mmCIF file of C-alpha atoms and ligand atoms in Angstrom:
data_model
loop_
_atom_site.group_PDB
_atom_site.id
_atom_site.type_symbol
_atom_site.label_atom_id
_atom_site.label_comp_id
_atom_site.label_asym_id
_atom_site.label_seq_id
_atom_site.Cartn_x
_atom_site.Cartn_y
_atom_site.Cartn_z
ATOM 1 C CA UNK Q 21 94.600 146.563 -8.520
ATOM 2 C CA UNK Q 22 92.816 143.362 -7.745
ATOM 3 C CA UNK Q 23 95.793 141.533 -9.134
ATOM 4 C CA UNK Q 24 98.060 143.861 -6.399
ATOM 5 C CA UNK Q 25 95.581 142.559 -4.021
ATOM 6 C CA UNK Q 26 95.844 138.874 -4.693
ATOM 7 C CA UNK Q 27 99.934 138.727 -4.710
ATOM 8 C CA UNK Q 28 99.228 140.691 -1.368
ATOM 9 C CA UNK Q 29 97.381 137.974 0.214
ATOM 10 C CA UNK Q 30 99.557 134.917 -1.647
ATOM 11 C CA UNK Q 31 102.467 136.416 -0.260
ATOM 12 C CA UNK Q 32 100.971 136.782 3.310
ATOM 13 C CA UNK Q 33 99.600 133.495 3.284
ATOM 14 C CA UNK Q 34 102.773 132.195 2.047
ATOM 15 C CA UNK Q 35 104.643 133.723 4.962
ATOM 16 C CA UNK Q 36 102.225 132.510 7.442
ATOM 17 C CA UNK Q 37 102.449 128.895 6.811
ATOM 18 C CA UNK Q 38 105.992 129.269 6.787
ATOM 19 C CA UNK Q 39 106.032 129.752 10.105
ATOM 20 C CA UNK Q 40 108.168 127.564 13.070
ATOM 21 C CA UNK Q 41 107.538 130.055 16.178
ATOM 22 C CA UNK Q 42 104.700 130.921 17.705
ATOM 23 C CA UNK Q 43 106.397 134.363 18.254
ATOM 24 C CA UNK Q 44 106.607 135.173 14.373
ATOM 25 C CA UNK Q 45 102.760 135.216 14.184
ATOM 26 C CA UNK Q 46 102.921 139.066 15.685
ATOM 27 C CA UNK Q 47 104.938 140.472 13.571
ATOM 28 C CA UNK Q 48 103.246 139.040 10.550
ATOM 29 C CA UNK Q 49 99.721 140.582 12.701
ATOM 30 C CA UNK Q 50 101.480 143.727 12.455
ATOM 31 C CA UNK Q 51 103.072 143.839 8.540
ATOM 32 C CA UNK Q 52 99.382 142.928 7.483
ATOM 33 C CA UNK Q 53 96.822 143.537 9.686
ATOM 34 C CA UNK Q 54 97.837 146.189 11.788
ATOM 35 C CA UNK Q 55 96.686 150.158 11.097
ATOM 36 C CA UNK Q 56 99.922 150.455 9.439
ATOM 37 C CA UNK Q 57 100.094 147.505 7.908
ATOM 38 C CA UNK Q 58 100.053 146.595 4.195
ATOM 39 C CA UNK Q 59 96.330 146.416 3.584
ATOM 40 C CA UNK Q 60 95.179 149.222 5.338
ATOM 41 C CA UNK Q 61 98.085 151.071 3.131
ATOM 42 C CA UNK Q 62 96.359 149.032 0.814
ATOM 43 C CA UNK Q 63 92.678 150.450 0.791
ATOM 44 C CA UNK Q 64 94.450 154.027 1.069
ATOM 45 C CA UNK Q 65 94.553 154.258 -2.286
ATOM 46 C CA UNK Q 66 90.449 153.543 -3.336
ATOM 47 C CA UNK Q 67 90.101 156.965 -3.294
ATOM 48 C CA UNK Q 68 92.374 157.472 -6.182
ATOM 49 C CA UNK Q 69 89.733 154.616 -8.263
ATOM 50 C CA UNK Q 70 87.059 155.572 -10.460
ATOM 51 C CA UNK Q 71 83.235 155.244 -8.981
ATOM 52 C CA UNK Q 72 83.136 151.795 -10.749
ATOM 53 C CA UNK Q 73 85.996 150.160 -9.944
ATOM 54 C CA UNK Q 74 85.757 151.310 -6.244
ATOM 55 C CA UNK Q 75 83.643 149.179 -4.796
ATOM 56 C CA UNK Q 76 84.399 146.034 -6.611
ATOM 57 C CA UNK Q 77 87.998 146.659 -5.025
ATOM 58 C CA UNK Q 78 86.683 147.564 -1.674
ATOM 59 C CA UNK Q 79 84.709 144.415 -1.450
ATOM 60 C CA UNK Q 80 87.744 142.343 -2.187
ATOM 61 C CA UNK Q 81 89.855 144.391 -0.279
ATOM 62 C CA UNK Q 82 87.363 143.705 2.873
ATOM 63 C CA UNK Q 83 87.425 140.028 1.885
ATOM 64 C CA UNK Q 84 90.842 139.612 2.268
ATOM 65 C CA UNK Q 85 91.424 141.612 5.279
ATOM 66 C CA UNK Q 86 88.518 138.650 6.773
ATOM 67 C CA UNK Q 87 90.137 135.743 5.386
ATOM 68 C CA UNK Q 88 93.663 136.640 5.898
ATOM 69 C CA UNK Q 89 92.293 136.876 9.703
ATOM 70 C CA UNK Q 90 90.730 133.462 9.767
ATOM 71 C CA UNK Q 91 94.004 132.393 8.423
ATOM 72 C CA UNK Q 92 95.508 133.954 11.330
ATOM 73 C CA UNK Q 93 93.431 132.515 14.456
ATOM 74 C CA UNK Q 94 93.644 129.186 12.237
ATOM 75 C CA UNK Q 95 97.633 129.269 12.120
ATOM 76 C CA UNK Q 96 97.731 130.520 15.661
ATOM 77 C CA UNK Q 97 95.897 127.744 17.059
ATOM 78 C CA UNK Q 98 97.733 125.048 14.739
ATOM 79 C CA UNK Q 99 101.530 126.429 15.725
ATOM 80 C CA UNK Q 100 100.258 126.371 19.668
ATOM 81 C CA UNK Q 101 98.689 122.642 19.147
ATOM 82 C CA UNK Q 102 102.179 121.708 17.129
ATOM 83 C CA UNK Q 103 104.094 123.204 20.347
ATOM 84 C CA UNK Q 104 102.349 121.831 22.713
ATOM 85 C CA UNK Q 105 102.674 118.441 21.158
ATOM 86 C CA UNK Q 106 106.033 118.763 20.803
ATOM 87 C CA UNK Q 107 106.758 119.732 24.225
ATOM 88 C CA UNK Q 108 104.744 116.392 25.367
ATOM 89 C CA UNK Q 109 106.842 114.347 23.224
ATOM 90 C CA UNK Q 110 109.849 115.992 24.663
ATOM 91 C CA UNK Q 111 108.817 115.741 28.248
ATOM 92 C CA UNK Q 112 107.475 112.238 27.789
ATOM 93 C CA UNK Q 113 104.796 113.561 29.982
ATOM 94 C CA UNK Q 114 101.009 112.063 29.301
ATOM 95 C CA UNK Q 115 98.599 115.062 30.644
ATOM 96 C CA UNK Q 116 95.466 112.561 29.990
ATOM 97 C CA UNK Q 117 96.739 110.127 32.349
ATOM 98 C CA UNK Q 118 95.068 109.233 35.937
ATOM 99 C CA UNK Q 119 96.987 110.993 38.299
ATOM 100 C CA UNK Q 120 99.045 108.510 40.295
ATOM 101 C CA UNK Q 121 97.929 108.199 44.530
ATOM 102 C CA UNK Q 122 100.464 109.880 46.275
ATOM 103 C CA UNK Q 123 101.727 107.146 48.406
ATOM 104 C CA UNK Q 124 101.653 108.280 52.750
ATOM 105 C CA UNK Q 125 103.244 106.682 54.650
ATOM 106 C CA UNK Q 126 102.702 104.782 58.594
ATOM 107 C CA UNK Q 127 104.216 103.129 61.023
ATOM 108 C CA UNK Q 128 105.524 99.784 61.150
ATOM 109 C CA UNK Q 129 103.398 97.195 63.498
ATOM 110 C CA UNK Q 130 106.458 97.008 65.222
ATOM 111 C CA UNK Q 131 106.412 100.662 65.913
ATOM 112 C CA UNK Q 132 102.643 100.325 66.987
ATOM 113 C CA UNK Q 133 103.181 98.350 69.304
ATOM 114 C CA UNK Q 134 106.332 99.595 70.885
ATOM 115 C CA UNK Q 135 104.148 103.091 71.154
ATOM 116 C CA UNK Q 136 100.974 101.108 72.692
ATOM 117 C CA UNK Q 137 103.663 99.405 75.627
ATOM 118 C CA UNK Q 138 105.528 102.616 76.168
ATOM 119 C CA UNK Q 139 102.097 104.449 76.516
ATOM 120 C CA UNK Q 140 100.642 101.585 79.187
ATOM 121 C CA UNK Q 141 103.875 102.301 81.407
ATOM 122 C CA UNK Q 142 104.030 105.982 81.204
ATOM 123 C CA UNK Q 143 100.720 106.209 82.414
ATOM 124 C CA UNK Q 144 102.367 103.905 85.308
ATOM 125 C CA UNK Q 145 105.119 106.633 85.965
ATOM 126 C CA UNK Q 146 107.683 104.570 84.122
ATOM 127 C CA UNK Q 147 110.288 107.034 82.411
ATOM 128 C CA UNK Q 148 111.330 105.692 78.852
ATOM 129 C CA UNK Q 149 115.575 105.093 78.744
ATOM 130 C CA UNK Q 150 117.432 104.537 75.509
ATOM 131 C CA UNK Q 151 120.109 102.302 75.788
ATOM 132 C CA UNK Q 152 122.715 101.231 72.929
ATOM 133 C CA UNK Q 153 122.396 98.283 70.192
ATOM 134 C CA UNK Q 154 126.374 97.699 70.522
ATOM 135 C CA UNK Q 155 126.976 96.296 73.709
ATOM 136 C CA UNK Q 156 129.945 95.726 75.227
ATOM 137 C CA UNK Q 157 130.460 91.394 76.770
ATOM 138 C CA UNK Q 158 131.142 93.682 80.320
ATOM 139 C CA UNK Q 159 127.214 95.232 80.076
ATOM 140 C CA UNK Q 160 125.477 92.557 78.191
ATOM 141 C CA UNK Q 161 126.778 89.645 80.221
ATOM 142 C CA UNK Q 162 129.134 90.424 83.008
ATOM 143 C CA UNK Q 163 127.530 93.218 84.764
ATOM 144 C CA UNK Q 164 124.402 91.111 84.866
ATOM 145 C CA UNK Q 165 125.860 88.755 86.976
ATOM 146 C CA UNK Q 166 126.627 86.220 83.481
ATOM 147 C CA UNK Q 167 130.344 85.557 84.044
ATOM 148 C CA UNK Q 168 132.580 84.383 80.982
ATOM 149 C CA UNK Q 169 132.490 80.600 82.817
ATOM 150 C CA UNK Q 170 129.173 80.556 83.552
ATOM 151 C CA UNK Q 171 126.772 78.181 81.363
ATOM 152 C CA UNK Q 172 123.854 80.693 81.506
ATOM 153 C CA UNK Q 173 125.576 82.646 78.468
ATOM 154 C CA UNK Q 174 124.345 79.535 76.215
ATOM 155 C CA UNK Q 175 120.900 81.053 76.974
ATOM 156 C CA UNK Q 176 121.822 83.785 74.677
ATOM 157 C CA UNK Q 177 123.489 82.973 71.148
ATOM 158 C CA UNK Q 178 125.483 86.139 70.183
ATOM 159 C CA UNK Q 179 126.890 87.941 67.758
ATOM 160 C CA UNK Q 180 130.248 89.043 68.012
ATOM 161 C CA UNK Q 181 131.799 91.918 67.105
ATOM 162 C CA UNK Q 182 135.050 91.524 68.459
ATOM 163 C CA UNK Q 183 136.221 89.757 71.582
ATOM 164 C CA UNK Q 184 134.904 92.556 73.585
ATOM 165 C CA UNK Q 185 131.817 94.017 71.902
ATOM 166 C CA UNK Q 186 128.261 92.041 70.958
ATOM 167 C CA UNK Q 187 124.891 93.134 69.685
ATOM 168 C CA UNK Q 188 122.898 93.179 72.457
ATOM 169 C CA UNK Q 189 121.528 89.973 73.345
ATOM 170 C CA UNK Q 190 118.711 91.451 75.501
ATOM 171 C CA UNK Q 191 117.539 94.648 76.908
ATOM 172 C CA UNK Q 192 118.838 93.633 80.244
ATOM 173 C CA UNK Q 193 122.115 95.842 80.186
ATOM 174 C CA UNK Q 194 120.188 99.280 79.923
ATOM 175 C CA UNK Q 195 119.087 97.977 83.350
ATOM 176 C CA UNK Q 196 123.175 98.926 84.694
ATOM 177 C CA UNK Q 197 122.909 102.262 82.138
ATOM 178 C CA UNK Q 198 119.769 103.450 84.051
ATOM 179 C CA UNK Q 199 121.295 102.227 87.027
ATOM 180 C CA UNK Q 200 124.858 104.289 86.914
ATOM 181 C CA UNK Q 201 123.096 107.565 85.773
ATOM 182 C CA UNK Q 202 120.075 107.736 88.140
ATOM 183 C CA UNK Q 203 122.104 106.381 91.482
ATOM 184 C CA UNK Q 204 121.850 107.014 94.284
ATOM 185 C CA UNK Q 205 117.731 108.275 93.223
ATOM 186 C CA UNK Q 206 114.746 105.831 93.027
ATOM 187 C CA UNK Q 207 114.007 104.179 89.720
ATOM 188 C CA UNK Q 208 111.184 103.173 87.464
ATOM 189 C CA UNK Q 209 112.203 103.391 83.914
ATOM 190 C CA UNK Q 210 111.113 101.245 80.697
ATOM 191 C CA UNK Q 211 113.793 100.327 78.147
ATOM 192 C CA UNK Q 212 112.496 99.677 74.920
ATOM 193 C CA UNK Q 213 114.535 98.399 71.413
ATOM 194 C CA UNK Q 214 115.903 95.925 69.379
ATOM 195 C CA UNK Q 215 117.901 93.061 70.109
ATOM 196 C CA UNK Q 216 120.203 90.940 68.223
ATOM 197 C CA UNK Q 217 120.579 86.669 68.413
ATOM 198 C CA UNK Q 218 122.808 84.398 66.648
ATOM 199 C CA UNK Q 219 119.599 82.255 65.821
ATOM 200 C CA UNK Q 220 118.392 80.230 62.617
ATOM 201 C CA UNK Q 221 115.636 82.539 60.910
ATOM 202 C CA UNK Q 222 112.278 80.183 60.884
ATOM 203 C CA UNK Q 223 109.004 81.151 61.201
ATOM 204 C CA UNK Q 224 108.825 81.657 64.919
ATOM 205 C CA UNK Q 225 112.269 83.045 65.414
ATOM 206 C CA UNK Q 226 113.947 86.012 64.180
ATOM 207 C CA UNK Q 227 117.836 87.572 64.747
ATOM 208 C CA UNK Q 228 116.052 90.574 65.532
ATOM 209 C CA UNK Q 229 113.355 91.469 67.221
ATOM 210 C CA UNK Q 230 112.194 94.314 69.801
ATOM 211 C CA UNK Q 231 112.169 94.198 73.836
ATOM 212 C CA UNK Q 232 111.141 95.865 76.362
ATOM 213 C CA UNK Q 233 112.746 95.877 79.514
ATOM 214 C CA UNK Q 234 111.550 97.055 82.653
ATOM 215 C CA UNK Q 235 113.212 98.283 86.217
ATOM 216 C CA UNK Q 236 112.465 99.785 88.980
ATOM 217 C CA UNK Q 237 114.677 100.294 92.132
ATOM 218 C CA UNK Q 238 113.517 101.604 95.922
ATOM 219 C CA UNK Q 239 112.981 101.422 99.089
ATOM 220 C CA UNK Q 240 110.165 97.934 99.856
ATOM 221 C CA UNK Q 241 109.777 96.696 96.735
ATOM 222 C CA UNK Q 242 107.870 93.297 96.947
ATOM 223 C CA UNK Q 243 107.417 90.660 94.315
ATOM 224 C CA UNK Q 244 103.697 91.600 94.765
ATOM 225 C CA UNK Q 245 104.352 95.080 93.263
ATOM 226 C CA UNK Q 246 105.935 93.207 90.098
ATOM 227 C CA UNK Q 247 102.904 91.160 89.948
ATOM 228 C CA UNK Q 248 100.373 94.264 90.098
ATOM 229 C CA UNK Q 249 102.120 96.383 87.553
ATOM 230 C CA UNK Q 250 102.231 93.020 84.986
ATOM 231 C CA UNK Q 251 98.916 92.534 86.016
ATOM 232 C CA UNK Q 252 98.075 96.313 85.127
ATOM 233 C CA UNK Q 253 99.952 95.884 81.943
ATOM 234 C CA UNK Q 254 97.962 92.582 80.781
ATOM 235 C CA UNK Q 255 94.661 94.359 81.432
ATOM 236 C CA UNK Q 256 95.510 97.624 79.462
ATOM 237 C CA UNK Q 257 96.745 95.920 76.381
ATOM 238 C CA UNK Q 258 94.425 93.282 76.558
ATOM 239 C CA UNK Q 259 91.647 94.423 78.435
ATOM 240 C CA UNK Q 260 89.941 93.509 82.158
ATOM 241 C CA UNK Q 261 89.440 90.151 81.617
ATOM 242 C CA UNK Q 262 92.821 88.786 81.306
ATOM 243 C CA UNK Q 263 94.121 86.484 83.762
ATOM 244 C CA UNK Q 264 97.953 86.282 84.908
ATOM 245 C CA UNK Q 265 99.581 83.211 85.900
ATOM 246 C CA UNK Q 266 103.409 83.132 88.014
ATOM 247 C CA UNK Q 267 105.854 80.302 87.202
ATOM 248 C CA UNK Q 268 108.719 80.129 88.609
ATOM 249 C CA UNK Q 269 112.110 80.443 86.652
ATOM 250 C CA UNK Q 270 115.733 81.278 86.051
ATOM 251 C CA UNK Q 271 117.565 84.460 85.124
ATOM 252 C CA UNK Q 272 120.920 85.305 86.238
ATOM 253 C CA UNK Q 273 120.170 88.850 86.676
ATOM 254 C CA UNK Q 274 116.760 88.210 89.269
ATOM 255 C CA UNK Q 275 116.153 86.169 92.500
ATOM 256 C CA UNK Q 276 113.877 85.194 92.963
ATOM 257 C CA UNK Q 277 112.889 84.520 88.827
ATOM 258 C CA UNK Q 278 109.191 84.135 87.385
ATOM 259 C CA UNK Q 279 107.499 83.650 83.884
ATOM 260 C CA UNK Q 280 104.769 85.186 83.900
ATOM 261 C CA UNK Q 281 101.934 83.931 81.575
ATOM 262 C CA UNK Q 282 98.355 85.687 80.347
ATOM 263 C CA UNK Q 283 95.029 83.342 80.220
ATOM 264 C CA UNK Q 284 94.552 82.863 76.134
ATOM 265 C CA UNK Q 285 93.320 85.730 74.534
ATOM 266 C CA UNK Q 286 91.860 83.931 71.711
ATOM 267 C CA UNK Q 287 89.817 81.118 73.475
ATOM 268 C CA UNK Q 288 89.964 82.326 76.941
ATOM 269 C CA UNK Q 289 91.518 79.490 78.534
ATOM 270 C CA UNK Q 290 89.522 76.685 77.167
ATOM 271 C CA UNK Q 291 92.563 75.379 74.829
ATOM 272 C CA UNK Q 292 92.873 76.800 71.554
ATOM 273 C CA UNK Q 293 95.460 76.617 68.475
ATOM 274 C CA UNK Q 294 97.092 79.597 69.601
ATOM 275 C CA UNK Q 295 97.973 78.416 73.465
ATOM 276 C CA UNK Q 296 98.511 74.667 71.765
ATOM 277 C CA UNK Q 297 96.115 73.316 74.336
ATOM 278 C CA UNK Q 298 98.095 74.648 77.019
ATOM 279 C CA UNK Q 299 95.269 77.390 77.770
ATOM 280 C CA UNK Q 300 98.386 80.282 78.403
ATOM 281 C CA UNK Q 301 100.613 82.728 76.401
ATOM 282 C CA UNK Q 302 103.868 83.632 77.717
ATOM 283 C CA UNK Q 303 104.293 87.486 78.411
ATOM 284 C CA UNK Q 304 107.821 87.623 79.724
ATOM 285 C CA UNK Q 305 110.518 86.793 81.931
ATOM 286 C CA UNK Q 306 110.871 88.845 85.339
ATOM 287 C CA UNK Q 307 111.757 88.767 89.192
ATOM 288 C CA UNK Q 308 113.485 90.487 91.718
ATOM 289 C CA UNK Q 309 116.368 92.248 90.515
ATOM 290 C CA UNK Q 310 119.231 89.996 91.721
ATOM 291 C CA UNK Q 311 121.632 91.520 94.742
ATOM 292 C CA UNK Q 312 124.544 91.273 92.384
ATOM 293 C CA UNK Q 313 123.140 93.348 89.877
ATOM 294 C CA UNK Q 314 122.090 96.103 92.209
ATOM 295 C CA UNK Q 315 125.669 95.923 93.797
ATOM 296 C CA UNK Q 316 126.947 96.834 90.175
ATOM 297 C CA UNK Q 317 124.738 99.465 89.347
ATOM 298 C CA UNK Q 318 125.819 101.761 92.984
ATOM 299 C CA UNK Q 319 122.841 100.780 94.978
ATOM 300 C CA UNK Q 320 123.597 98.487 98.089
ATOM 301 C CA UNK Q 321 121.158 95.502 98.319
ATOM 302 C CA UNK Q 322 120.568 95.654 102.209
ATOM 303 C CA UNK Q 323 118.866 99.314 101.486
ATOM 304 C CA UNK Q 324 117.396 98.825 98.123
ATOM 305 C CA UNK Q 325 115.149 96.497 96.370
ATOM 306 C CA UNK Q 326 113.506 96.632 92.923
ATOM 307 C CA UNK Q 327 112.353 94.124 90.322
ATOM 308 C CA UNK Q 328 113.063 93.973 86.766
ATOM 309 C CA UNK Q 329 111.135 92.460 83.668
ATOM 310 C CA UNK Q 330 111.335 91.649 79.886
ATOM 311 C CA UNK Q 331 109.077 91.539 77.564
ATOM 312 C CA UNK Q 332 108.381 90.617 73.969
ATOM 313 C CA UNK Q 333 107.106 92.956 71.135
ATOM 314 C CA UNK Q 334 106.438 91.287 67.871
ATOM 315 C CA UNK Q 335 104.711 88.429 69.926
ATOM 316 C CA UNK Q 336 102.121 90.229 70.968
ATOM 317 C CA UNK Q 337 101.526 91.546 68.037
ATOM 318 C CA UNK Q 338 101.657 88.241 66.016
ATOM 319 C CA UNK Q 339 98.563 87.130 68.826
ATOM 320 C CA UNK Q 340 96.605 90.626 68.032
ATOM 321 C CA UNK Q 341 96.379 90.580 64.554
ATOM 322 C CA UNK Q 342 96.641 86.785 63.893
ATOM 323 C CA UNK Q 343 100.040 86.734 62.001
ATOM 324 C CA UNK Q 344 101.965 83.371 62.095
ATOM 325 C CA UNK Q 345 105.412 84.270 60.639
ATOM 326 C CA UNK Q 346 107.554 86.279 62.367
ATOM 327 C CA UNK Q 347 109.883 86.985 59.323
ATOM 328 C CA UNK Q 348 107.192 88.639 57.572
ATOM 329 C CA UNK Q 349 108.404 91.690 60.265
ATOM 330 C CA UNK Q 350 111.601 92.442 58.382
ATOM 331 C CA UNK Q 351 110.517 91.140 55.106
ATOM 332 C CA UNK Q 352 109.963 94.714 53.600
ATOM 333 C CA UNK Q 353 107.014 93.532 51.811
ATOM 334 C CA UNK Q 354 104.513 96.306 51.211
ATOM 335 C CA UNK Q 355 101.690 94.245 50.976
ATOM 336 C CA UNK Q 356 102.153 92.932 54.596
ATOM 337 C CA UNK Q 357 102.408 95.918 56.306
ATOM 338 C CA UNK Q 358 100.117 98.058 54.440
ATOM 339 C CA UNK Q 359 97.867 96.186 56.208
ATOM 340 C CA UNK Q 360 98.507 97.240 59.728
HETATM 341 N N1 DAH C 4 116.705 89.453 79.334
HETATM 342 C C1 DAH C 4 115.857 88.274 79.305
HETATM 343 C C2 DAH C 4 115.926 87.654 77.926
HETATM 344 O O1 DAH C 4 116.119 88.323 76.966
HETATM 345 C C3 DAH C 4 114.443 88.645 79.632
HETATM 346 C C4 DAH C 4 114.312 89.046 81.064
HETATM 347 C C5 DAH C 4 114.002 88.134 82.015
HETATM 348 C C6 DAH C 4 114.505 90.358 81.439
HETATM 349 C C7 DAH C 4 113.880 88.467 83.341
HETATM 350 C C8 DAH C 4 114.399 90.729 82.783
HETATM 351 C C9 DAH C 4 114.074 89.763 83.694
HETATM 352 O O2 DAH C 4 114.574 91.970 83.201
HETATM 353 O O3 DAH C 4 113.957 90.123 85.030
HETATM 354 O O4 DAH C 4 115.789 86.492 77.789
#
């Protein structure tokens, strides 16, 4: 009987190690272990074994059944280990490896700073207008009192898309768009986005780069009120102590036409690096919107005034945060404007 027993557990140990799939393992549980399995039929028949003999076998018997177990957990957790490996290899997938940061993301300085102007002028009761990139030569130039002949189109270096159609030099022709859909109502809108010039890339000039316009139209409106609003504007962005100076200048689409500069932010007006001695930033170009212009947008010039303005984006933030290449804007690199 002992000899019964052994070929019992060779054979079950044999099948055991044979096995691929975890899945096997219960069925093997079962054709051994179980209450109906082999051993248990097994130790049925002691009772048919003399006094002697019985409890040799039934120690063996018991010892077998125990090992045949630890066999079991020990292939279990072997065949799980093996499939688990396996399915790492497979996946190519390294559990014990830092998890990698997941990567959020922000908004470009750009962005920033269009949100920071738009906020100053809202709070001033301007309305925000979206005009379009693809301009036709009518809006961009005509319309703003820039005739085909006239030498004031060489301030702007375009690019073409056909005879008829440019990118938009300038934020100027939303100024008609806002014009033609609010007429014959009052009007103080801001018209923020990018613009497009035909220009050599270098450090201080780009082919794009973000505007934002300004307009209002009414009934009185004085240089003085263009003044206080830029005024307004240089103090919110900049803060209280800012200073702003009025040259005066030329634009087709205002008369009269002003620059309007901000004391240095950096050294105050003493003469700094930044102003290159010259104590003053430029903020924009502005004035009073020209009679022309008004004419083409439906409001008549002897009833209406308004003034208009244009300002820079990625200037401002070049000064705020010390950067000295504009490229670096629309360079895509990471590193730059993770920073920001
Ligand atoms: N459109 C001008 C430019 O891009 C900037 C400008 C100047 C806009 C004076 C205005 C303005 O509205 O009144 O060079």
């Amino acid at each position: 009987m002992l000899d019964q027993l052994n070929t019992l557990k060779e054979k079950a140990l044999r099948e055991l190690n044979a096995f691929t799939e975890v899945m096997q393992l219960a069925e093997w549980h079962k054709q051994y272990l179980s209450k109906k399995g082999e051993l248990t039929q097994f130790l049925k028949q002691l009772g048919q074994l003399s006094a002697e003999e019985r409890p040799i076998v039934g120690q063996a018997a018991n010892e077998v059944k125990q090992s045949l177990k630890e066999f079991f957990d020990a292939r279990q957790q072997s065949l799980q280990e093996e499939k688990l490996n396996q399915a790492l290899a497979d996946d190519e997938i390294d559990v014990s490896l830092p998890g990698r940061l997941y990567q959020r993301g922000r908004l470009h300085i750009s962005t920033q700073m269009l949100r920071k102007i738009n906020e100053i002028f809202s709070q001033m009761g301007f309305q925000i207008y979206d005009a379009p990139e693809v301009e036709s030569d009518e809006y961009n130039f005509q319309l703003l009192n820039i005739p085909a002949y006239h030498p004031a189109r060489d301030m702007w270096d375009t690019f073409w898309i056909n005879d008829q159609v440019v990118l938009r030099t300038h934020t100027s022709p939303g100024q008609i768009r806002a014009m033609k859909e609010y007429h014959p109502n009052p009007i103080r809108v801001i018209l923020p986005g990018k613009v497009y010039r035909y220009e050599q890339i270098t450090p201080r000039s780009e082919h794009q780069f973000y505007q934002v316009e300004g307009l209002t139209v009414g009934h009185n409106i004085k240089m003085t009120d263009l003044i206080g609003v830029m005024t307004e504007f240089a103090h919110k962005l900049y803060g209280p102590a800012r200073k702003i100076r009025i040259r005066g200048s030329y634009f087709p689409f205002t008369e009269p036409s002003i620059e309007i500069d901000m004391d240095c932010i950096l050294c105050s007006g003493k003469g700094c690096r930044v102003c290159k001695y010259t104590n003053w930033l430029e903020v924009g170009g502005a004035g009073m919107v020209h009679p022309v212009v008004l004419r083409n947008g439906g409001y008549d010039p002897k009833e209406w005034s308004g003034f208009a303005f244009g300002l820079g984006v990625e200037r401002p933030a070049m000064l705020k945060h010390g950067i000295n290449d504009i490229r670096s804007f629309y360079g895509n690199d990471l590193d730059f404007i993770q920073q920001f």
